[in-house]
Amino acid sequence: MARRTTANAPQLKFYQKLILNRYLLAQFGVSDLRELSANMKRPSLEEIDGEGVTGFYKQLTAQFGGKCMISEEALARYDLNIVSHMRKINDKRTEPMVLKYFQYLSLLFVEYYLDEYFNDRQGLIDRLNAYIANFNAQFPNDSYKPYETKDLNKIAIWNATGSGKTLIMHVNYYQYMHYSGGKLPDDATYILLTPKEGLSLQHIEDYADSGITARIYDKATSRWTQSANEISVLENTKLGDKDQDTVVSVKRFGSRNVVFVDEGHRGSSSGKDGKWQKYRDELCGVHPVKRTMKK
């Protein structure tokens, strides 16, 4: 972040400085999530009609269609994708997932971002940087450097405790598979990092409920027996520079993985746990999107 201080210009609050969030909201012609979601909280909008279209899509296009920068065709495609991915998860679940408005918006934003990332990456950079230039002119005390390609391969989704982030992450898995073409490079894998063993085991159960193949990573066997699109689950505390009894070297995985992070705020500081962020970055340094998650 590049700082330029102007005496009479107040600094923004943290949530007001989330550039990607602001940019996504601007695509709908709004500047605040409350404005976008104000009329989306009715339970009736959670229903999906016979053609697989959500009430959320109908509400968004009816209310924001005239000022939305995303085409109605693209929004319809994103909506159908979200429903399709959710139904894959619900095929195995005893308690089917029913999207709430805030979950739907999280998934809709990811749909748009992945579509742009895989299909118009340079255009995404250009549009983000145009937005940043305008932002810097308005808020010189909170100015940002322009985006580069390397800045696009990670996204963070922050949702409140109890908002169903685990199931959202399951849909994110299918979203990524859809836009990436469904096949990772031979030297890559899907990885979920958690902060402790108990959460790793819970995620294994949750994945099974959603029909997604996942298992605890075992450095003795995983590389030889791992099936396509399987998710390796391990604790970020077990990552290291070289193999030890209870430590897995990040070099085992290469740098082209898709990494999901539970409680992604852990290890993001420059303190003693900051090394975990370094390892996470090494795991996905070349190609895919890293999703960080805060609980």
PDB file of C-alpha atoms in Angstrom, residues 20-291:
ATOM      1  CA  LEU A  20     -11.968  -5.828  -4.050  1.00  0.00           C
ATOM      2  CA  ASN A  21     -15.103  -5.683  -1.917  1.00  0.00           C
ATOM      3  CA  ARG A  22     -15.742  -2.090  -2.965  1.00  0.00           C
ATOM      4  CA  TYR A  23     -15.090  -2.951  -6.597  1.00  0.00           C
ATOM      5  CA  LEU A  24     -17.549  -5.861  -6.542  1.00  0.00           C
ATOM      6  CA  LEU A  25     -20.249  -3.735  -4.951  1.00  0.00           C
ATOM      7  CA  ALA A  26     -19.642  -1.051  -7.581  1.00  0.00           C
ATOM      8  CA  GLN A  27     -20.467  -3.609 -10.291  1.00  0.00           C
ATOM      9  CA  PHE A  28     -24.022  -3.502  -8.949  1.00  0.00           C
ATOM     10  CA  GLY A  29     -24.049   0.286  -8.761  1.00  0.00           C
ATOM     11  CA  VAL A  30     -23.893   0.417  -4.952  1.00  0.00           C
ATOM     12  CA  SER A  31     -21.246   1.347  -2.414  1.00  0.00           C
ATOM     13  CA  ASP A  32     -22.543  -0.540   0.605  1.00  0.00           C
ATOM     14  CA  LEU A  33     -23.456  -4.193   1.152  1.00  0.00           C
ATOM     15  CA  ARG A  34     -26.498  -3.136   3.142  1.00  0.00           C
ATOM     16  CA  GLU A  35     -27.877  -1.394   0.075  1.00  0.00           C
ATOM     17  CA  LEU A  36     -27.311  -4.459  -2.092  1.00  0.00           C
ATOM     18  CA  SER A  37     -28.854  -6.887   0.391  1.00  0.00           C
ATOM     19  CA  ALA A  38     -31.644  -4.760   1.845  1.00  0.00           C
ATOM     20  CA  ASN A  39     -34.408  -6.442  -0.173  1.00  0.00           C
ATOM     21  CA  MET A  40     -32.878  -9.912  -0.348  1.00  0.00           C
ATOM     22  CA  LYS A  41     -33.689 -11.111   3.155  1.00  0.00           C
ATOM     23  CA  ARG A  42     -37.172 -12.464   2.494  1.00  0.00           C
ATOM     24  CA  PRO A  43     -37.314 -16.262   3.011  1.00  0.00           C
ATOM     25  CA  SER A  44     -39.338 -16.606  -0.208  1.00  0.00           C
ATOM     26  CA  LEU A  45     -36.234 -15.614  -2.209  1.00  0.00           C
ATOM     27  CA  GLU A  46     -34.464 -18.759  -0.990  1.00  0.00           C
ATOM     28  CA  GLU A  47     -36.779 -20.829  -3.166  1.00  0.00           C
ATOM     29  CA  ILE A  48     -35.575 -22.239  -6.493  1.00  0.00           C
ATOM     30  CA  ASP A  49     -38.115 -22.436  -9.315  1.00  0.00           C
ATOM     31  CA  GLY A  50     -38.666 -25.312 -11.718  1.00  0.00           C
ATOM     32  CA  GLU A  51     -36.004 -24.015 -14.102  1.00  0.00           C
ATOM     33  CA  GLY A  52     -33.362 -23.890 -11.369  1.00  0.00           C
ATOM     34  CA  VAL A  53     -33.454 -20.120 -10.910  1.00  0.00           C
ATOM     35  CA  THR A  54     -33.234 -18.583  -7.448  1.00  0.00           C
ATOM     36  CA  GLY A  55     -35.408 -15.824  -6.091  1.00  0.00           C
ATOM     37  CA  PHE A  56     -32.178 -13.956  -5.292  1.00  0.00           C
ATOM     38  CA  TYR A  57     -31.346 -13.682  -8.982  1.00  0.00           C
ATOM     39  CA  LYS A  58     -34.818 -12.393  -9.783  1.00  0.00           C
ATOM     40  CA  GLN A  59     -34.591  -9.779  -7.040  1.00  0.00           C
ATOM     41  CA  LEU A  60     -31.122  -8.601  -8.074  1.00  0.00           C
ATOM     42  CA  THR A  61     -32.019  -8.211 -11.734  1.00  0.00           C
ATOM     43  CA  ALA A  62     -35.315  -6.507 -10.931  1.00  0.00           C
ATOM     44  CA  GLN A  63     -33.745  -4.021  -8.531  1.00  0.00           C
ATOM     45  CA  PHE A  64     -30.276  -3.431  -9.974  1.00  0.00           C
ATOM     46  CA  GLY A  65     -30.578  -4.499 -13.600  1.00  0.00           C
ATOM     47  CA  GLY A  66     -30.587  -0.925 -14.846  1.00  0.00           C
ATOM     48  CA  LYS A  67     -27.295   0.028 -13.199  1.00  0.00           C
ATOM     49  CA  CYS A  68     -25.486  -3.303 -12.897  1.00  0.00           C
ATOM     50  CA  MET A  69     -22.181  -3.542 -14.782  1.00  0.00           C
ATOM     51  CA  ILE A  70     -22.503  -7.332 -14.941  1.00  0.00           C
ATOM     52  CA  SER A  71     -24.736  -8.458 -17.791  1.00  0.00           C
ATOM     53  CA  GLU A  72     -28.024 -10.156 -17.022  1.00  0.00           C
ATOM     54  CA  GLU A  73     -26.813 -13.129 -19.082  1.00  0.00           C
ATOM     55  CA  ALA A  74     -23.724 -13.469 -16.871  1.00  0.00           C
ATOM     56  CA  LEU A  75     -25.775 -13.157 -13.679  1.00  0.00           C
ATOM     57  CA  ALA A  76     -28.145 -15.849 -14.933  1.00  0.00           C
ATOM     58  CA  ARG A  77     -25.181 -18.119 -15.675  1.00  0.00           C
ATOM     59  CA  TYR A  78     -23.689 -17.514 -12.228  1.00  0.00           C
ATOM     60  CA  ASP A  79     -27.039 -18.248 -10.606  1.00  0.00           C
ATOM     61  CA  LEU A  80     -27.428 -21.547 -12.442  1.00  0.00           C
ATOM     62  CA  ASN A  81     -23.855 -22.507 -11.534  1.00  0.00           C
ATOM     63  CA  ILE A  82     -24.466 -21.836  -7.850  1.00  0.00           C
ATOM     64  CA  VAL A  83     -27.639 -23.930  -7.868  1.00  0.00           C
ATOM     65  CA  SER A  84     -25.876 -26.750  -9.739  1.00  0.00           C
ATOM     66  CA  HIS A  85     -22.979 -26.835  -7.280  1.00  0.00           C
ATOM     67  CA  MET A  86     -25.301 -26.687  -4.293  1.00  0.00           C
ATOM     68  CA  ARG A  87     -27.315 -29.619  -5.635  1.00  0.00           C
ATOM     69  CA  LYS A  88     -24.150 -31.704  -5.961  1.00  0.00           C
ATOM     70  CA  ILE A  89     -23.518 -31.138  -2.265  1.00  0.00           C
ATOM     71  CA  ASN A  90     -27.117 -31.802  -1.303  1.00  0.00           C
ATOM     72  CA  ASP A  91     -27.178 -35.143  -3.138  1.00  0.00           C
ATOM     73  CA  LYS A  92     -25.339 -36.683  -0.183  1.00  0.00           C
ATOM     74  CA  ARG A  93     -26.463 -34.543   2.718  1.00  0.00           C
ATOM     75  CA  THR A  94     -29.164 -35.630   5.154  1.00  0.00           C
ATOM     76  CA  GLU A  95     -29.791 -31.936   5.883  1.00  0.00           C
ATOM     77  CA  PRO A  96     -29.774 -30.145   2.509  1.00  0.00           C
ATOM     78  CA  MET A  97     -28.103 -26.772   2.222  1.00  0.00           C
ATOM     79  CA  VAL A  98     -30.531 -23.867   1.744  1.00  0.00           C
ATOM     80  CA  LEU A  99     -28.764 -20.651   0.841  1.00  0.00           C
ATOM     81  CA  LYS A 100     -29.350 -17.528   2.873  1.00  0.00           C
ATOM     82  CA  TYR A 101     -28.925 -14.164   1.178  1.00  0.00           C
ATOM     83  CA  PHE A 102     -25.445 -13.520   2.608  1.00  0.00           C
ATOM     84  CA  GLN A 103     -24.259 -16.968   1.508  1.00  0.00           C
ATOM     85  CA  TYR A 104     -25.650 -16.401  -1.950  1.00  0.00           C
ATOM     86  CA  LEU A 105     -23.884 -13.061  -2.300  1.00  0.00           C
ATOM     87  CA  SER A 106     -20.590 -14.594  -1.161  1.00  0.00           C
ATOM     88  CA  LEU A 107     -20.903 -17.271  -3.832  1.00  0.00           C
ATOM     89  CA  LEU A 108     -22.057 -14.789  -6.463  1.00  0.00           C
ATOM     90  CA  PHE A 109     -18.989 -12.609  -5.862  1.00  0.00           C
ATOM     91  CA  VAL A 110     -16.731 -15.675  -6.181  1.00  0.00           C
ATOM     92  CA  GLU A 111     -18.482 -16.660  -9.427  1.00  0.00           C
ATOM     93  CA  TYR A 112     -17.816 -13.247 -10.908  1.00  0.00           C
ATOM     94  CA  TYR A 113     -14.210 -13.156  -9.716  1.00  0.00           C
ATOM     95  CA  LEU A 114     -13.309 -16.630 -11.000  1.00  0.00           C
ATOM     96  CA  ASP A 115     -14.999 -15.944 -14.331  1.00  0.00           C
ATOM     97  CA  GLU A 116     -12.939 -12.785 -14.737  1.00  0.00           C
ATOM     98  CA  TYR A 117      -9.759 -14.419 -13.415  1.00  0.00           C
ATOM     99  CA  PHE A 118      -9.830 -17.353 -15.817  1.00  0.00           C
ATOM    100  CA  ASN A 119     -11.466 -15.759 -18.855  1.00  0.00           C
ATOM    101  CA  ASP A 120     -10.414 -12.086 -18.875  1.00  0.00           C
ATOM    102  CA  ARG A 121      -7.505 -11.698 -16.456  1.00  0.00           C
ATOM    103  CA  GLN A 122      -5.944  -8.652 -18.084  1.00  0.00           C
ATOM    104  CA  GLY A 123      -9.331  -6.996 -18.322  1.00  0.00           C
ATOM    105  CA  LEU A 124      -9.850  -7.637 -14.601  1.00  0.00           C
ATOM    106  CA  ILE A 125      -6.498  -6.018 -13.798  1.00  0.00           C
ATOM    107  CA  ASP A 126      -7.308  -3.015 -15.989  1.00  0.00           C
ATOM    108  CA  ARG A 127     -10.717  -2.502 -14.415  1.00  0.00           C
ATOM    109  CA  LEU A 128      -9.392  -2.926 -10.873  1.00  0.00           C
ATOM    110  CA  ASN A 129      -6.617  -0.432 -11.519  1.00  0.00           C
ATOM    111  CA  ALA A 130      -9.044   2.062 -13.001  1.00  0.00           C
ATOM    112  CA  TYR A 131     -11.070   1.708  -9.815  1.00  0.00           C
ATOM    113  CA  ILE A 132      -7.946   2.128  -7.664  1.00  0.00           C
ATOM    114  CA  ALA A 133      -6.970   5.303  -9.524  1.00  0.00           C
ATOM    115  CA  ASN A 134     -10.375   6.784  -8.749  1.00  0.00           C
ATOM    116  CA  PHE A 135     -10.198   5.556  -5.139  1.00  0.00           C
ATOM    117  CA  ASN A 136      -6.738   7.096  -4.631  1.00  0.00           C
ATOM    118  CA  ALA A 137      -7.962  10.428  -5.950  1.00  0.00           C
ATOM    119  CA  GLN A 138     -10.837  10.430  -3.441  1.00  0.00           C
ATOM    120  CA  PHE A 139      -8.900   9.049  -0.471  1.00  0.00           C
ATOM    121  CA  PRO A 140      -5.225  10.071  -0.689  1.00  0.00           C
ATOM    122  CA  ASN A 141      -4.573   8.995   2.914  1.00  0.00           C
ATOM    123  CA  ASP A 142      -5.580   5.426   2.070  1.00  0.00           C
ATOM    124  CA  SER A 143      -4.134   5.038  -1.409  1.00  0.00           C
ATOM    125  CA  TYR A 144      -3.096   1.737  -3.003  1.00  0.00           C
ATOM    126  CA  LYS A 145      -0.544   0.640  -5.550  1.00  0.00           C
ATOM    127  CA  PRO A 146      -1.943  -0.782  -8.811  1.00  0.00           C
ATOM    128  CA  TYR A 147      -2.712  -4.476  -9.065  1.00  0.00           C
ATOM    129  CA  GLU A 148      -0.271  -6.844 -10.755  1.00  0.00           C
ATOM    130  CA  THR A 149      -1.037 -10.314 -12.081  1.00  0.00           C
ATOM    131  CA  LYS A 150       0.577 -11.934  -9.040  1.00  0.00           C
ATOM    132  CA  ASP A 151      -1.897 -10.129  -6.770  1.00  0.00           C
ATOM    133  CA  LEU A 152      -4.907 -11.920  -8.251  1.00  0.00           C
ATOM    134  CA  ASN A 153      -4.269 -15.494  -7.143  1.00  0.00           C
ATOM    135  CA  LYS A 154      -5.681 -15.162  -3.649  1.00  0.00           C
ATOM    136  CA  ILE A 155      -9.010 -14.029  -2.298  1.00  0.00           C
ATOM    137  CA  ALA A 156     -10.301 -13.735   1.260  1.00  0.00           C
ATOM    138  CA  ILE A 157     -13.917 -14.237   2.285  1.00  0.00           C
ATOM    139  CA  TRP A 158     -14.854 -12.940   5.717  1.00  0.00           C
ATOM    140  CA  ASN A 159     -18.180 -14.057   7.120  1.00  0.00           C
ATOM    141  CA  ALA A 160     -19.551 -14.062  10.633  1.00  0.00           C
ATOM    142  CA  THR A 161     -19.309 -17.036  12.985  1.00  0.00           C
ATOM    143  CA  GLY A 162     -22.210 -19.402  12.381  1.00  0.00           C
ATOM    144  CA  SER A 163     -22.828 -18.227   8.818  1.00  0.00           C
ATOM    145  CA  GLY A 164     -22.185 -21.601   7.212  1.00  0.00           C
ATOM    146  CA  LYS A 165     -18.685 -20.928   5.910  1.00  0.00           C
ATOM    147  CA  THR A 166     -17.804 -24.629   5.724  1.00  0.00           C
ATOM    148  CA  LEU A 167     -20.582 -25.335   3.222  1.00  0.00           C
ATOM    149  CA  ILE A 168     -19.741 -22.170   1.315  1.00  0.00           C
ATOM    150  CA  MET A 169     -16.207 -23.525   0.997  1.00  0.00           C
ATOM    151  CA  HIS A 170     -17.582 -26.783  -0.389  1.00  0.00           C
ATOM    152  CA  VAL A 171     -19.375 -24.840  -3.108  1.00  0.00           C
ATOM    153  CA  ASN A 172     -16.163 -22.848  -3.705  1.00  0.00           C
ATOM    154  CA  TYR A 173     -14.442 -26.167  -4.466  1.00  0.00           C
ATOM    155  CA  TYR A 174     -16.920 -26.875  -7.264  1.00  0.00           C
ATOM    156  CA  GLN A 175     -16.758 -23.274  -8.466  1.00  0.00           C
ATOM    157  CA  TYR A 176     -13.015 -23.528  -8.870  1.00  0.00           C
ATOM    158  CA  MET A 177     -13.274 -26.880 -10.643  1.00  0.00           C
ATOM    159  CA  HIS A 178     -15.815 -25.397 -13.046  1.00  0.00           C
ATOM    160  CA  TYR A 179     -13.752 -22.386 -14.086  1.00  0.00           C
ATOM    161  CA  SER A 180     -10.393 -24.154 -14.116  1.00  0.00           C
ATOM    162  CA  GLY A 181     -11.676 -26.885 -16.405  1.00  0.00           C
ATOM    163  CA  GLY A 182     -11.860 -29.563 -13.728  1.00  0.00           C
ATOM    164  CA  LYS A 183      -8.282 -30.815 -13.857  1.00  0.00           C
ATOM    165  CA  LEU A 184      -5.236 -29.604 -11.962  1.00  0.00           C
ATOM    166  CA  PRO A 185      -1.684 -29.911 -13.270  1.00  0.00           C
ATOM    167  CA  ASP A 186      -0.022 -33.246 -12.473  1.00  0.00           C
ATOM    168  CA  ASP A 187       2.178 -31.638  -9.820  1.00  0.00           C
ATOM    169  CA  ALA A 188      -0.700 -29.871  -8.044  1.00  0.00           C
ATOM    170  CA  THR A 189      -3.370 -30.795  -5.534  1.00  0.00           C
ATOM    171  CA  TYR A 190      -6.254 -29.370  -3.533  1.00  0.00           C
ATOM    172  CA  ILE A 191      -5.208 -28.599   0.030  1.00  0.00           C
ATOM    173  CA  LEU A 192      -7.171 -27.518   3.080  1.00  0.00           C
ATOM    174  CA  LEU A 193      -5.142 -25.996   5.905  1.00  0.00           C
ATOM    175  CA  THR A 194      -6.616 -25.807   9.405  1.00  0.00           C
ATOM    176  CA  PRO A 195      -5.191 -24.478  12.675  1.00  0.00           C
ATOM    177  CA  LYS A 196      -5.596 -27.694  14.681  1.00  0.00           C
ATOM    178  CA  GLU A 197      -6.147 -31.438  14.380  1.00  0.00           C
ATOM    179  CA  GLY A 198      -9.688 -31.424  15.751  1.00  0.00           C
ATOM    180  CA  LEU A 199     -10.823 -29.082  12.976  1.00  0.00           C
ATOM    181  CA  SER A 200      -9.066 -31.208  10.365  1.00  0.00           C
ATOM    182  CA  LEU A 201     -11.036 -34.267  11.464  1.00  0.00           C
ATOM    183  CA  GLN A 202     -14.275 -32.283  11.509  1.00  0.00           C
ATOM    184  CA  HIS A 203     -13.658 -31.102   7.956  1.00  0.00           C
ATOM    185  CA  ILE A 204     -13.113 -34.686   6.796  1.00  0.00           C
ATOM    186  CA  GLU A 205     -16.575 -35.566   8.138  1.00  0.00           C
ATOM    187  CA  ASP A 206     -18.107 -32.455   6.590  1.00  0.00           C
ATOM    188  CA  TYR A 207     -16.584 -33.208   3.184  1.00  0.00           C
ATOM    189  CA  ALA A 208     -17.929 -36.768   3.349  1.00  0.00           C
ATOM    190  CA  ASP A 209     -21.419 -35.434   4.083  1.00  0.00           C
ATOM    191  CA  SER A 210     -21.148 -33.318   0.910  1.00  0.00           C
ATOM    192  CA  GLY A 211     -19.829 -36.185  -1.214  1.00  0.00           C
ATOM    193  CA  ILE A 212     -16.371 -34.618  -1.616  1.00  0.00           C
ATOM    194  CA  THR A 213     -13.333 -36.873  -1.368  1.00  0.00           C
ATOM    195  CA  ALA A 214     -10.898 -35.690   1.303  1.00  0.00           C
ATOM    196  CA  ARG A 215      -8.478 -37.225   3.765  1.00  0.00           C
ATOM    197  CA  ILE A 216      -5.821 -36.314   6.274  1.00  0.00           C
ATOM    198  CA  TYR A 217      -2.506 -35.859   4.498  1.00  0.00           C
ATOM    199  CA  ASP A 218      -0.001 -38.637   5.129  1.00  0.00           C
ATOM    200  CA  LYS A 219       3.441 -37.843   3.754  1.00  0.00           C
ATOM    201  CA  ALA A 220       4.284 -41.548   3.637  1.00  0.00           C
ATOM    202  CA  THR A 221       1.529 -42.472   1.181  1.00  0.00           C
ATOM    203  CA  SER A 222      -0.494 -39.502  -0.079  1.00  0.00           C
ATOM    204  CA  ARG A 223       1.510 -38.680  -3.196  1.00  0.00           C
ATOM    205  CA  TRP A 224       1.219 -42.240  -4.472  1.00  0.00           C
ATOM    206  CA  THR A 225      -2.387 -43.023  -3.648  1.00  0.00           C
ATOM    207  CA  GLN A 226      -4.171 -39.691  -3.979  1.00  0.00           C
ATOM    208  CA  SER A 227      -7.099 -39.721  -6.401  1.00  0.00           C
ATOM    209  CA  ALA A 228      -7.933 -36.924  -8.822  1.00  0.00           C
ATOM    210  CA  ASN A 229      -9.510 -33.847  -7.235  1.00  0.00           C
ATOM    211  CA  GLU A 230      -9.105 -35.260  -3.737  1.00  0.00           C
ATOM    212  CA  ILE A 231      -8.512 -32.708  -0.982  1.00  0.00           C
ATOM    213  CA  SER A 232      -5.543 -33.179   1.342  1.00  0.00           C
ATOM    214  CA  VAL A 233      -6.248 -31.859   4.830  1.00  0.00           C
ATOM    215  CA  LEU A 234      -3.516 -30.929   7.297  1.00  0.00           C
ATOM    216  CA  GLU A 235      -2.735 -28.375   9.989  1.00  0.00           C
ATOM    217  CA  ASN A 236      -0.744 -25.285   9.059  1.00  0.00           C
ATOM    218  CA  THR A 237       1.320 -25.905  12.203  1.00  0.00           C
ATOM    219  CA  LYS A 238       2.698 -29.043  10.517  1.00  0.00           C
ATOM    220  CA  LEU A 239       4.193 -27.178   7.559  1.00  0.00           C
ATOM    221  CA  GLY A 240       7.912 -26.512   7.549  1.00  0.00           C
ATOM    222  CA  ASP A 241      10.993 -25.960   5.428  1.00  0.00           C
ATOM    223  CA  LYS A 242      12.014 -29.624   5.644  1.00  0.00           C
ATOM    224  CA  ASP A 243      10.496 -32.950   6.688  1.00  0.00           C
ATOM    225  CA  GLN A 244      10.651 -33.939  10.337  1.00  0.00           C
ATOM    226  CA  ASP A 245       8.735 -36.473  12.419  1.00  0.00           C
ATOM    227  CA  THR A 246       5.593 -34.325  12.682  1.00  0.00           C
ATOM    228  CA  VAL A 247       6.467 -31.701  10.062  1.00  0.00           C
ATOM    229  CA  VAL A 248       5.748 -31.780   6.324  1.00  0.00           C
ATOM    230  CA  SER A 249       8.019 -29.847   3.987  1.00  0.00           C
ATOM    231  CA  VAL A 250       6.115 -27.444   1.738  1.00  0.00           C
ATOM    232  CA  LYS A 251       8.435 -28.546  -1.073  1.00  0.00           C
ATOM    233  CA  ARG A 252       6.551 -31.851  -1.210  1.00  0.00           C
ATOM    234  CA  PHE A 253       3.560 -30.078  -2.753  1.00  0.00           C
ATOM    235  CA  GLY A 254       5.183 -27.747  -5.255  1.00  0.00           C
ATOM    236  CA  SER A 255       3.771 -24.277  -5.849  1.00  0.00           C
ATOM    237  CA  ARG A 256       0.739 -24.764  -8.117  1.00  0.00           C
ATOM    238  CA  ASN A 257      -1.861 -25.949  -5.645  1.00  0.00           C
ATOM    239  CA  VAL A 258      -5.346 -24.730  -4.824  1.00  0.00           C
ATOM    240  CA  VAL A 259      -5.248 -23.920  -1.125  1.00  0.00           C
ATOM    241  CA  PHE A 260      -8.288 -23.428   1.082  1.00  0.00           C
ATOM    242  CA  VAL A 261      -7.530 -22.000   4.523  1.00  0.00           C
ATOM    243  CA  ASP A 262      -9.809 -22.336   7.517  1.00  0.00           C
ATOM    244  CA  GLU A 263      -9.394 -19.442   9.955  1.00  0.00           C
ATOM    245  CA  GLY A 264      -7.211 -17.672   7.432  1.00  0.00           C
ATOM    246  CA  HIS A 265      -6.525 -14.756   9.765  1.00  0.00           C
ATOM    247  CA  ARG A 266      -4.217 -17.045  11.758  1.00  0.00           C
ATOM    248  CA  GLY A 267      -0.665 -16.716  10.538  1.00  0.00           C
ATOM    249  CA  SER A 268      -1.355 -13.522   8.596  1.00  0.00           C
ATOM    250  CA  SER A 269       0.533 -11.290  11.034  1.00  0.00           C
ATOM    251  CA  SER A 270       4.244 -10.586  11.158  1.00  0.00           C
ATOM    252  CA  GLY A 271       4.507 -12.221  14.609  1.00  0.00           C
ATOM    253  CA  LYS A 272       5.561 -15.736  15.499  1.00  0.00           C
ATOM    254  CA  ASP A 273       2.796 -17.315  13.444  1.00  0.00           C
ATOM    255  CA  GLY A 274       3.556 -15.251  10.343  1.00  0.00           C
ATOM    256  CA  LYS A 275       5.641 -18.090   8.899  1.00  0.00           C
ATOM    257  CA  TRP A 276       2.412 -19.989   8.151  1.00  0.00           C
ATOM    258  CA  GLN A 277       1.433 -17.320   5.659  1.00  0.00           C
ATOM    259  CA  LYS A 278       4.817 -17.719   3.977  1.00  0.00           C
ATOM    260  CA  TYR A 279       4.237 -21.447   3.613  1.00  0.00           C
ATOM    261  CA  ARG A 280       0.724 -20.890   2.300  1.00  0.00           C
ATOM    262  CA  ASP A 281       2.064 -18.510  -0.312  1.00  0.00           C
ATOM    263  CA  GLU A 282       4.678 -21.047  -1.364  1.00  0.00           C
ATOM    264  CA  LEU A 283       2.011 -23.683  -1.860  1.00  0.00           C
ATOM    265  CA  CYS A 284       0.075 -21.610  -4.390  1.00  0.00           C
ATOM    266  CA  GLY A 285       2.655 -19.206  -5.740  1.00  0.00           C
ATOM    267  CA  VAL A 286       2.235 -19.779  -9.464  1.00  0.00           C
ATOM    268  CA  HIS A 287      -1.272 -20.432 -10.704  1.00  0.00           C
ATOM    269  CA  PRO A 288      -4.374 -20.987  -8.602  1.00  0.00           C
ATOM    270  CA  VAL A 289      -6.618 -18.988  -6.355  1.00  0.00           C
ATOM    271  CA  LYS A 290      -6.065 -19.220  -2.638  1.00  0.00           C
ATOM    272  CA  ARG A 291      -9.126 -18.734  -0.515  1.00  0.00           C
TER     273      ARG A 291
END
